[in-house]
PDB file of C-alpha atoms and ligand atoms in Angstrom:
ATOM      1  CA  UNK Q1210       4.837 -77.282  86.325  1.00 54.00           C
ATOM      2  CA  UNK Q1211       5.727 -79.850  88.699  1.00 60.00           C
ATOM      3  CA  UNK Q1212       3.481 -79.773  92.177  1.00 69.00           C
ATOM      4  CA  UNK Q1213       5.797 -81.481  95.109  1.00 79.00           C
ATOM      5  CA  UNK Q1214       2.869 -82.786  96.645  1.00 92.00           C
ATOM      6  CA  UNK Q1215       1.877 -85.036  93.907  1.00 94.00           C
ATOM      7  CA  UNK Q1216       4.614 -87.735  93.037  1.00 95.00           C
ATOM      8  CA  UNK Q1217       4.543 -88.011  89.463  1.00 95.00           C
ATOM      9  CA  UNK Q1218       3.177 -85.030  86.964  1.00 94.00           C
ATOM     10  CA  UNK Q1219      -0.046 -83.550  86.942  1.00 94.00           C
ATOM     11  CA  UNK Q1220      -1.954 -84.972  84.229  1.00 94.00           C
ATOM     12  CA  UNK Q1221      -2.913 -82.104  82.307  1.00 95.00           C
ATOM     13  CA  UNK Q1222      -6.865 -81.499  82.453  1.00 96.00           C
ATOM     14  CA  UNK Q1223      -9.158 -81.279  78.873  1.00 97.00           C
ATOM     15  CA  UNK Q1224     -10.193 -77.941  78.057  1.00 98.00           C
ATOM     16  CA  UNK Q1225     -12.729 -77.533  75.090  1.00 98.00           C
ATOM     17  CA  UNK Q1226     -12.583 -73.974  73.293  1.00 98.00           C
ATOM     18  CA  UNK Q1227     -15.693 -71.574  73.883  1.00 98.00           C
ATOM     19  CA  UNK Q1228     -16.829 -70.165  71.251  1.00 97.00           C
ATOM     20  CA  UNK Q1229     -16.127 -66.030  70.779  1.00 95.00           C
ATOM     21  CA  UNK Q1230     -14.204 -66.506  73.943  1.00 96.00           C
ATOM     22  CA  UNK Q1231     -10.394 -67.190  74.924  1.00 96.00           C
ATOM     23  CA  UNK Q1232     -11.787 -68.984  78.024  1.00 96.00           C
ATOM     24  CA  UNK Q1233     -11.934 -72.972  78.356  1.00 98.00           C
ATOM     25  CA  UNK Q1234     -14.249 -75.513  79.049  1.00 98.00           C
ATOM     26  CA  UNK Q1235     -12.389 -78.245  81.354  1.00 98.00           C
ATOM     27  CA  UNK Q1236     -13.950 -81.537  80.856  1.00 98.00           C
ATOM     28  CA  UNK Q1237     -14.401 -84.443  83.714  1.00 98.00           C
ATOM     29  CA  UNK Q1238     -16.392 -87.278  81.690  1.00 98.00           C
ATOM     30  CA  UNK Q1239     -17.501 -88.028  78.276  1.00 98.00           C
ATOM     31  CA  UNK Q1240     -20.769 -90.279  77.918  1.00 98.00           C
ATOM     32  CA  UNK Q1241     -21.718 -91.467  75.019  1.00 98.00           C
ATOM     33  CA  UNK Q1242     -25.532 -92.607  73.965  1.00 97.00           C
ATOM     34  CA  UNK Q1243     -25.841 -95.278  71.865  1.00 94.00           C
ATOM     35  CA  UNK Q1244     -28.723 -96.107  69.066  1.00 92.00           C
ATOM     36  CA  UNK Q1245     -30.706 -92.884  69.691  1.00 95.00           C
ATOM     37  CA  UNK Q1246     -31.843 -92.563  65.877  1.00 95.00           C
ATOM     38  CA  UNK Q1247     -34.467 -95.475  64.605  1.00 89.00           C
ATOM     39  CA  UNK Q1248     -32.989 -94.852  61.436  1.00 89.00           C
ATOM     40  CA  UNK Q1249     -29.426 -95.663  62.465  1.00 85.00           C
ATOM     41  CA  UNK Q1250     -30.313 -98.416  64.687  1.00 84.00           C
ATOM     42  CA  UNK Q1251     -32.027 -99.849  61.880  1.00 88.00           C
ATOM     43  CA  UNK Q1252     -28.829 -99.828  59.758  1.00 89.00           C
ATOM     44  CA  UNK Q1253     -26.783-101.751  62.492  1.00 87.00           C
ATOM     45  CA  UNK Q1254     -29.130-104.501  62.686  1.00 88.00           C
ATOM     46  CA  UNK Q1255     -31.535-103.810  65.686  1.00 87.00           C
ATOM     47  CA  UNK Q1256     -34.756-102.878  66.649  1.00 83.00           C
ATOM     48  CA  UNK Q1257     -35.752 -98.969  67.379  1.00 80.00           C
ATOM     49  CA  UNK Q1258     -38.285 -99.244  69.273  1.00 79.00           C
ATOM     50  CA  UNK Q1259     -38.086 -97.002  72.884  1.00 79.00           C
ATOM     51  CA  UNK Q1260     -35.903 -99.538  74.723  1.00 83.00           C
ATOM     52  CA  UNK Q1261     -33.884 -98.115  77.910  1.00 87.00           C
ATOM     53  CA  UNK Q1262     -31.567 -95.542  76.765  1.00 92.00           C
ATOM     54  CA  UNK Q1263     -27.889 -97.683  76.910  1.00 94.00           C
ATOM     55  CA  UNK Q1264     -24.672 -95.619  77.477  1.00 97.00           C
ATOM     56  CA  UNK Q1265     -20.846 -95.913  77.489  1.00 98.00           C
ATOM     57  CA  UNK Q1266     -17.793 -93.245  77.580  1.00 98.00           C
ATOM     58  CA  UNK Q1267     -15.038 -92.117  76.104  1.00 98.00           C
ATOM     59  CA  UNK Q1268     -11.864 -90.873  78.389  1.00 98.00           C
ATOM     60  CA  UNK Q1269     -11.634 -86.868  79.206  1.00 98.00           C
ATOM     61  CA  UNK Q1270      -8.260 -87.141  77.271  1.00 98.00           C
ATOM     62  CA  UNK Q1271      -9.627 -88.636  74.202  1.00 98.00           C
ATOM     63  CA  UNK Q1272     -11.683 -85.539  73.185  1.00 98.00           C
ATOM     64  CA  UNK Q1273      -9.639 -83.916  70.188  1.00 96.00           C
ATOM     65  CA  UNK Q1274     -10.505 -80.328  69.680  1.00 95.00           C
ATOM     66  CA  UNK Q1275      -9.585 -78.232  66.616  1.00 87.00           C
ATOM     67  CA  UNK Q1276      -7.367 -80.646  65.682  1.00 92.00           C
ATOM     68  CA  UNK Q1277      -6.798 -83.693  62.306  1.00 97.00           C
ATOM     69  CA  UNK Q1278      -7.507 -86.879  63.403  1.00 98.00           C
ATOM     70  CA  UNK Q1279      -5.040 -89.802  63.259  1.00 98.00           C
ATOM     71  CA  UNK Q1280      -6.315 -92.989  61.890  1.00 98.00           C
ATOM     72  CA  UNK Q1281      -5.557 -94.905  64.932  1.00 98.00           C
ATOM     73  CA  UNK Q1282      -3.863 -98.368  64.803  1.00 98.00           C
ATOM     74  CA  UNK Q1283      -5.215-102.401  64.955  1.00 98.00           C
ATOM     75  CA  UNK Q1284      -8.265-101.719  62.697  1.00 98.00           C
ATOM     76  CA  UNK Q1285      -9.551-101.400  59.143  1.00 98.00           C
ATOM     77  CA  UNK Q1286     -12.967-100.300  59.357  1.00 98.00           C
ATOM     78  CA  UNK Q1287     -13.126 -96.592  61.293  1.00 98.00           C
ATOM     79  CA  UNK Q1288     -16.374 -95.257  61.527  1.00 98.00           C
ATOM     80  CA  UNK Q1289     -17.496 -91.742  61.230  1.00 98.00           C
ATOM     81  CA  UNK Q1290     -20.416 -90.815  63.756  1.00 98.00           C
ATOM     82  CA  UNK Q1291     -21.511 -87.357  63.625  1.00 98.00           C
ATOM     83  CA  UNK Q1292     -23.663 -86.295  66.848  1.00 98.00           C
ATOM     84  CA  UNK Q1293     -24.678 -83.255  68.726  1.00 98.00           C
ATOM     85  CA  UNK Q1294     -22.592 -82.816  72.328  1.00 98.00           C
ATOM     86  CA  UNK Q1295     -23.979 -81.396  75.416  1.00 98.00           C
ATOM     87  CA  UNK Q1296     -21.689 -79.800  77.809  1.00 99.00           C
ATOM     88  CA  UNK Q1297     -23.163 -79.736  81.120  1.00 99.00           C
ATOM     89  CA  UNK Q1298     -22.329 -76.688  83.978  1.00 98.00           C
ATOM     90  CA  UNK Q1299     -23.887 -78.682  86.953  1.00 98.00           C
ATOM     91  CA  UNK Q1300     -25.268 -81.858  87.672  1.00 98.00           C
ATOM     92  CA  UNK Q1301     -26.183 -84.173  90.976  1.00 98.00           C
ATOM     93  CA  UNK Q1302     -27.996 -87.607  90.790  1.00 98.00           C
ATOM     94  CA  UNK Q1303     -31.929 -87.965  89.700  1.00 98.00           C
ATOM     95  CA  UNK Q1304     -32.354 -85.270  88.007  1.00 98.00           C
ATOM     96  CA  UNK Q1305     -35.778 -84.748  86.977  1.00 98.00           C
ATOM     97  CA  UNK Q1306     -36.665 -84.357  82.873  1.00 98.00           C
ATOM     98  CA  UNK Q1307     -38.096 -81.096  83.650  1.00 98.00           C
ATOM     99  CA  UNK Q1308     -34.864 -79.155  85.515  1.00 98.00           C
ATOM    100  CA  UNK Q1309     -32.402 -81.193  83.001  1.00 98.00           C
ATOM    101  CA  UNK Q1310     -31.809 -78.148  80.641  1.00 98.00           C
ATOM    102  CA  UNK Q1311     -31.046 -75.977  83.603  1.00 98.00           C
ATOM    103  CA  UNK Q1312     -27.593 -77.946  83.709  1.00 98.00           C
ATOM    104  CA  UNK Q1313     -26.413 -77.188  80.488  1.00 98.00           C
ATOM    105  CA  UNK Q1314     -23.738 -74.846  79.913  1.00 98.00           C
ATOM    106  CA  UNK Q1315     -23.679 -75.457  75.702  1.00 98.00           C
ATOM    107  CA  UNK Q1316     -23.473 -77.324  72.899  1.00 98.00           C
ATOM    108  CA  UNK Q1317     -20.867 -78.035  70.296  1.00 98.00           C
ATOM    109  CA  UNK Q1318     -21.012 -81.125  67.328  1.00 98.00           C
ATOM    110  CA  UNK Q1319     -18.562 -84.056  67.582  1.00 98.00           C
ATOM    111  CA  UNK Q1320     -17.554 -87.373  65.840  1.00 98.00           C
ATOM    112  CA  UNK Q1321     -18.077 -90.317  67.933  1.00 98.00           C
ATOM    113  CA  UNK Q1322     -15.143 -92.717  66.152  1.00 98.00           C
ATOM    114  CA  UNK Q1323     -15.342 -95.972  66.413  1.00 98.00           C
ATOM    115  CA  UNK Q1324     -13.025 -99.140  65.433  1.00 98.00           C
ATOM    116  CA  UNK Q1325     -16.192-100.762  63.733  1.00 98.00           C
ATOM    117  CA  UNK Q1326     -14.356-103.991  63.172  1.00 98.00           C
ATOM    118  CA  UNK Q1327     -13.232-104.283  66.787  1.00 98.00           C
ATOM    119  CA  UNK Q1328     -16.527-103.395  68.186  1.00 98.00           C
ATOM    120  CA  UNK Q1329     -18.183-106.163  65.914  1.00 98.00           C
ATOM    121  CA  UNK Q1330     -15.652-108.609  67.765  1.00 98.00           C
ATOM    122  CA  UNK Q1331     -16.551-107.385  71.277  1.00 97.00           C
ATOM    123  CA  UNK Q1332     -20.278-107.555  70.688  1.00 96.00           C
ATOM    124  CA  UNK Q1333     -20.312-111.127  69.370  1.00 97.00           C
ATOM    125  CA  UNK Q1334     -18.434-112.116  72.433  1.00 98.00           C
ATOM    126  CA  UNK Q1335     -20.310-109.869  74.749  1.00 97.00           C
ATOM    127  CA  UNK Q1336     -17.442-108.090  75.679  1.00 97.00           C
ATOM    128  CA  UNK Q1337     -17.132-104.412  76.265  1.00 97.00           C
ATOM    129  CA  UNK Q1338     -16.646-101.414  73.540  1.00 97.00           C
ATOM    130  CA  UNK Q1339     -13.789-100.064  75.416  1.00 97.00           C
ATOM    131  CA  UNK Q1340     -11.281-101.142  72.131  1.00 98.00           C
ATOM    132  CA  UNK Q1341     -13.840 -99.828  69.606  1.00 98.00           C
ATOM    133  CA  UNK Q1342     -14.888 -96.589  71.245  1.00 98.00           C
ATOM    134  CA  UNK Q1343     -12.446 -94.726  73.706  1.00 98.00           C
ATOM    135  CA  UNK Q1344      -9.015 -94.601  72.017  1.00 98.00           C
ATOM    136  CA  UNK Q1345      -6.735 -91.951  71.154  1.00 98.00           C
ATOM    137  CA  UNK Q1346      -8.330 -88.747  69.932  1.00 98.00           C
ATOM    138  CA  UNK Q1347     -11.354 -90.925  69.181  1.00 98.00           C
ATOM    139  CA  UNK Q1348     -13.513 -87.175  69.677  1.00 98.00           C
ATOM    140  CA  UNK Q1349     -12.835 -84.416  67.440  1.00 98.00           C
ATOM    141  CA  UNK Q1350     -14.845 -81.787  68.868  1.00 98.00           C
ATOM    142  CA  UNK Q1351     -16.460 -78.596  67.164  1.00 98.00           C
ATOM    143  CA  UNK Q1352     -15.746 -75.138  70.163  1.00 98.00           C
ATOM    144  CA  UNK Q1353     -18.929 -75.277  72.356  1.00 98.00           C
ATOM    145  CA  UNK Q1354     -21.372 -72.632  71.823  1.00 98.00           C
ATOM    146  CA  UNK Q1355     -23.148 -71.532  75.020  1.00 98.00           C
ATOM    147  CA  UNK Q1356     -27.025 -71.838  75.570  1.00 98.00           C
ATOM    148  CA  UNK Q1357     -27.079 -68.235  76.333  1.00 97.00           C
ATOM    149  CA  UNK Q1358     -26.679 -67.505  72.904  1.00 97.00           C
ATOM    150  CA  UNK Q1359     -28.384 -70.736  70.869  1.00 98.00           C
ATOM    151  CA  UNK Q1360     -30.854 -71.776  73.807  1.00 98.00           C
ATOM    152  CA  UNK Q1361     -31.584 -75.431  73.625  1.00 98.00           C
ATOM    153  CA  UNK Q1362     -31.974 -76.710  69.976  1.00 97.00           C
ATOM    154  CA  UNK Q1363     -34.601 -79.520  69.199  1.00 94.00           C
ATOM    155  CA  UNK Q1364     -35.211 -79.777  65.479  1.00 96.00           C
ATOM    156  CA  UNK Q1365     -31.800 -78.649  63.891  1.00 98.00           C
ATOM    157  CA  UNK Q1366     -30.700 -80.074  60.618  1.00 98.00           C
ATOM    158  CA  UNK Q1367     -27.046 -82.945  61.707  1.00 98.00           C
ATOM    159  CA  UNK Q1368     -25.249 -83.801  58.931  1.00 98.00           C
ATOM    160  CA  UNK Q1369     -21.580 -84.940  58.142  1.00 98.00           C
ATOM    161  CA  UNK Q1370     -19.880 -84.631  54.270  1.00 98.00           C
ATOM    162  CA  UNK Q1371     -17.131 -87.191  53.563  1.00 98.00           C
ATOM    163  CA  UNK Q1372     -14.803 -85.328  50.774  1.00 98.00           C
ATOM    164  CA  UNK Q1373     -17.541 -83.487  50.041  1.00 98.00           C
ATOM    165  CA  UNK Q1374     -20.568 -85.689  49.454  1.00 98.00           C
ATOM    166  CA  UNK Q1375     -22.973 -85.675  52.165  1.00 98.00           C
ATOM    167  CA  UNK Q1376     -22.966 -89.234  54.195  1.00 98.00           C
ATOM    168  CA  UNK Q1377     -25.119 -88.696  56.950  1.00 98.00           C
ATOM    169  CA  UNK Q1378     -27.979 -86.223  56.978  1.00 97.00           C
ATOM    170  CA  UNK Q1379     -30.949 -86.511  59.651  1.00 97.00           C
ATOM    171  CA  UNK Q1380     -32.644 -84.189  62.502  1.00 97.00           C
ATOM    172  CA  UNK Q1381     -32.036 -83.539  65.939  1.00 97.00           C
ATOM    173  CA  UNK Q1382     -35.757 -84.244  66.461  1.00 96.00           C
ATOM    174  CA  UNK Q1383     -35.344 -87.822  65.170  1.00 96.00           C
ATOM    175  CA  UNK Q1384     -33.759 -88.695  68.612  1.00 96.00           C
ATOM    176  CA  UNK Q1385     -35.386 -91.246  70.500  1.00 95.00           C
ATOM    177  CA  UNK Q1386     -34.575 -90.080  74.020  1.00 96.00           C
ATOM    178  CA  UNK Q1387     -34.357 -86.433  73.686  1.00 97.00           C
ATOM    179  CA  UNK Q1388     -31.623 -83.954  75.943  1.00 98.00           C
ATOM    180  CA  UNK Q1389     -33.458 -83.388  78.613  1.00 98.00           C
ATOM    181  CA  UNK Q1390     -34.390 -87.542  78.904  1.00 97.00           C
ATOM    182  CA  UNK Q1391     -30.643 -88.474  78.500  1.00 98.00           C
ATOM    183  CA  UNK Q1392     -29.681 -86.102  81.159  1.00 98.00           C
ATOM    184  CA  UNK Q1393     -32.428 -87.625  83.789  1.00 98.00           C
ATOM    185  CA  UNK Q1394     -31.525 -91.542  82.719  1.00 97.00           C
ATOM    186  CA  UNK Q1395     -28.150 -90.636  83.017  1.00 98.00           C
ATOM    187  CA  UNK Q1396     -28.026 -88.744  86.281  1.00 98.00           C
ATOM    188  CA  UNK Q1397     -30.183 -92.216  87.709  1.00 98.00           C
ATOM    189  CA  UNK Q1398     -26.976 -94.073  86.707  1.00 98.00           C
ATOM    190  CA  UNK Q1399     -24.189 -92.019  87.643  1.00 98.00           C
ATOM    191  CA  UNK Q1400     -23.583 -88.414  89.951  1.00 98.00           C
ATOM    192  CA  UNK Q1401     -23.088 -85.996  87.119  1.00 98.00           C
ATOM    193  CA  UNK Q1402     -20.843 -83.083  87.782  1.00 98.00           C
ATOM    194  CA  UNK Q1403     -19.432 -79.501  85.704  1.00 98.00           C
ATOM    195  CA  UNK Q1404     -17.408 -80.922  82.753  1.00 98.00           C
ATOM    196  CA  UNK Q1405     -19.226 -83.418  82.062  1.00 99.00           C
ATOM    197  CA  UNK Q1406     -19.832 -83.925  78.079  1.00 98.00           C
ATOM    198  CA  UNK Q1407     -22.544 -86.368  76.366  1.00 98.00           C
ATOM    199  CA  UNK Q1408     -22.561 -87.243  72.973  1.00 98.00           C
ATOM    200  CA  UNK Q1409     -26.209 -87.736  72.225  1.00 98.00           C
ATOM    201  CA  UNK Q1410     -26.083 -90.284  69.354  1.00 98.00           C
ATOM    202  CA  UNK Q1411     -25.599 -90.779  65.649  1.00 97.00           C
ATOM    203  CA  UNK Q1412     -28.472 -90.493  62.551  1.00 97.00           C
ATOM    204  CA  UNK Q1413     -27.958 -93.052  59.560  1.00 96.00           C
ATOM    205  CA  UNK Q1414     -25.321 -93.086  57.238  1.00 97.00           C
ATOM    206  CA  UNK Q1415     -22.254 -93.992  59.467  1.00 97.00           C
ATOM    207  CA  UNK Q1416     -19.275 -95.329  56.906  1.00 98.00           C
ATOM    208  CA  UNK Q1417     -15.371 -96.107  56.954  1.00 98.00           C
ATOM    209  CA  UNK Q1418     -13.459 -93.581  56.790  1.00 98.00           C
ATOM    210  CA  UNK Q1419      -9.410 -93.512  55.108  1.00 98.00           C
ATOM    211  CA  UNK Q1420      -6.648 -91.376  55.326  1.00 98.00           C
ATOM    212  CA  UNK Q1421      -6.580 -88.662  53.312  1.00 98.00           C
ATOM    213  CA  UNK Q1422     -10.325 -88.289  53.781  1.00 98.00           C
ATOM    214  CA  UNK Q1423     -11.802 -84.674  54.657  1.00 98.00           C
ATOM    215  CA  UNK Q1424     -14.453 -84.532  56.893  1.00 98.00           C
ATOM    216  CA  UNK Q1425     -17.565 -81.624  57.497  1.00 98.00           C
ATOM    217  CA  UNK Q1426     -19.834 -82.150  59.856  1.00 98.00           C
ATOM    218  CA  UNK Q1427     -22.326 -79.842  61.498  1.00 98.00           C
ATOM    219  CA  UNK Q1428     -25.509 -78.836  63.623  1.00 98.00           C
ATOM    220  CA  UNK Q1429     -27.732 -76.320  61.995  1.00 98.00           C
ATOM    221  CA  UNK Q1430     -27.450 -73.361  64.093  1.00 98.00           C
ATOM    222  CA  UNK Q1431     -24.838 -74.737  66.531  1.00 98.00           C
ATOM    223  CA  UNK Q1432     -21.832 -75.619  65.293  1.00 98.00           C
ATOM    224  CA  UNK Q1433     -19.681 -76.911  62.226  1.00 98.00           C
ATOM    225  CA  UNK Q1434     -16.479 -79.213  62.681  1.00 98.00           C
ATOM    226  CA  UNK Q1435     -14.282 -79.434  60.087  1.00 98.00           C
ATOM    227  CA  UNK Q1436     -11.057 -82.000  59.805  1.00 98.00           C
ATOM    228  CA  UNK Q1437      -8.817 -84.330  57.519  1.00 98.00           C
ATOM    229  CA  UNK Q1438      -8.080 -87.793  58.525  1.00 98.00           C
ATOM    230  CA  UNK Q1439      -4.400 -88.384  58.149  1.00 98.00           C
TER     231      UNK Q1439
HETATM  232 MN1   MN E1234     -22.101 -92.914  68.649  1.00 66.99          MN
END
């Protein structure tokens, strides 16, 4: 549909399926946490001790729901990153721990790709994850599943199966800055807003992935994403 007020296209908006529901979820932002598993941080070479949350994003557009995922060009070393994703119905700035879970509309499970070899060059040279993190469909995304029906998990079993064998296995209470925590450091560093999507980290295990791979990944009483790399 062409609008005459605008003077090229509308780009068209992100919409997440609902679970049970024809309806849509549109999306404005995607942050990402990073490190928020000792074990995990452990395997990448760093310390896990309760340092300052760290964030970075994805693009809106990048989110890939329901869909294969395209081994995307200039790298050799994709990562899988399975993590549990928080779709938020309101937000503001400083929000406090306590009235964090209040902005959640539901949750859904994701795979936070990344172009491991690329990031490895941007980290040595201190520049940003932009080229390892937020390219093309670099978010398969499991339909969200709305609090009103799974309330707000805690300890929930978040695994991912590469062709079968399980890869990464840990627990959603093995984060180091739990939901309600990411939402609060978050909100101190940017104005939240409806749409707004956080993927809350990765557990150990993270691995290359090829084409022709199948992927499984889940949250124990949330959600399970299924997909073949191609
Ligand atoms: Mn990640």
């Amino acid at each position: 549909m062409t609008d005459p007020s605008t003077v090229i296209p509308l780009p068209a908006p992100t919409l997440l399926p609902v679970d049970g529901t024809t309806a849509t979820f549109p999306v404005r932002r995607v942050y990402c946490v990073g490190r928020n598993y000792a074990d995990h941080a452990i395997e990448m070479g760093h310390d896990p001790s309760r340092e300052p949350p760290f964030f970075f994003q994805k693009n809106a557009d990048n989110l890939l729901p329901g869909a294969d995922f395209p081994y995307p060009p200039l790298s050799s070393d994709v990562h899988h990153e399975v993590e549990l994703v928080i779709a938020l119905k309101s937000g503001g700035a400083d929000i406090s721990a306590d009235a964090a879970l209040d902005c959640i509309y539901g949750y859904g499970v994701g795979i936070d790709f990344t172009r491991r070899d690329l990031q490895a060059v941007a980290k040595k040279a201190g520049r940003p994850w932009e080229v390892a993190k937020a390219f093309e469909h670099s978010a398969p995304v499991s339909p969200l599943v709305p609090t009103d029906r799974i309330g707000h998990p805690q300890a929930a079993s978040i695994w991912l199966e590469r062709n079968g064998e399980r890869v990464q296995s840990g627990d959603l209470s093995q984060m180091i800055w739990k939901i309600p925590e990411i939402i609060a450091e978050l909100s101190a560093l940017f104005t939240l807003a409806p749409g707004d999507v956080i993927m809350t980290g990765t557990p150990a295990g993270v691995g290359p992935v090829e084409r022709g791979d199948s992927l499984r990944c889940g949250v124990d009483g949330v959600a399970v994403l299924e997909l073949k790399v191609v």
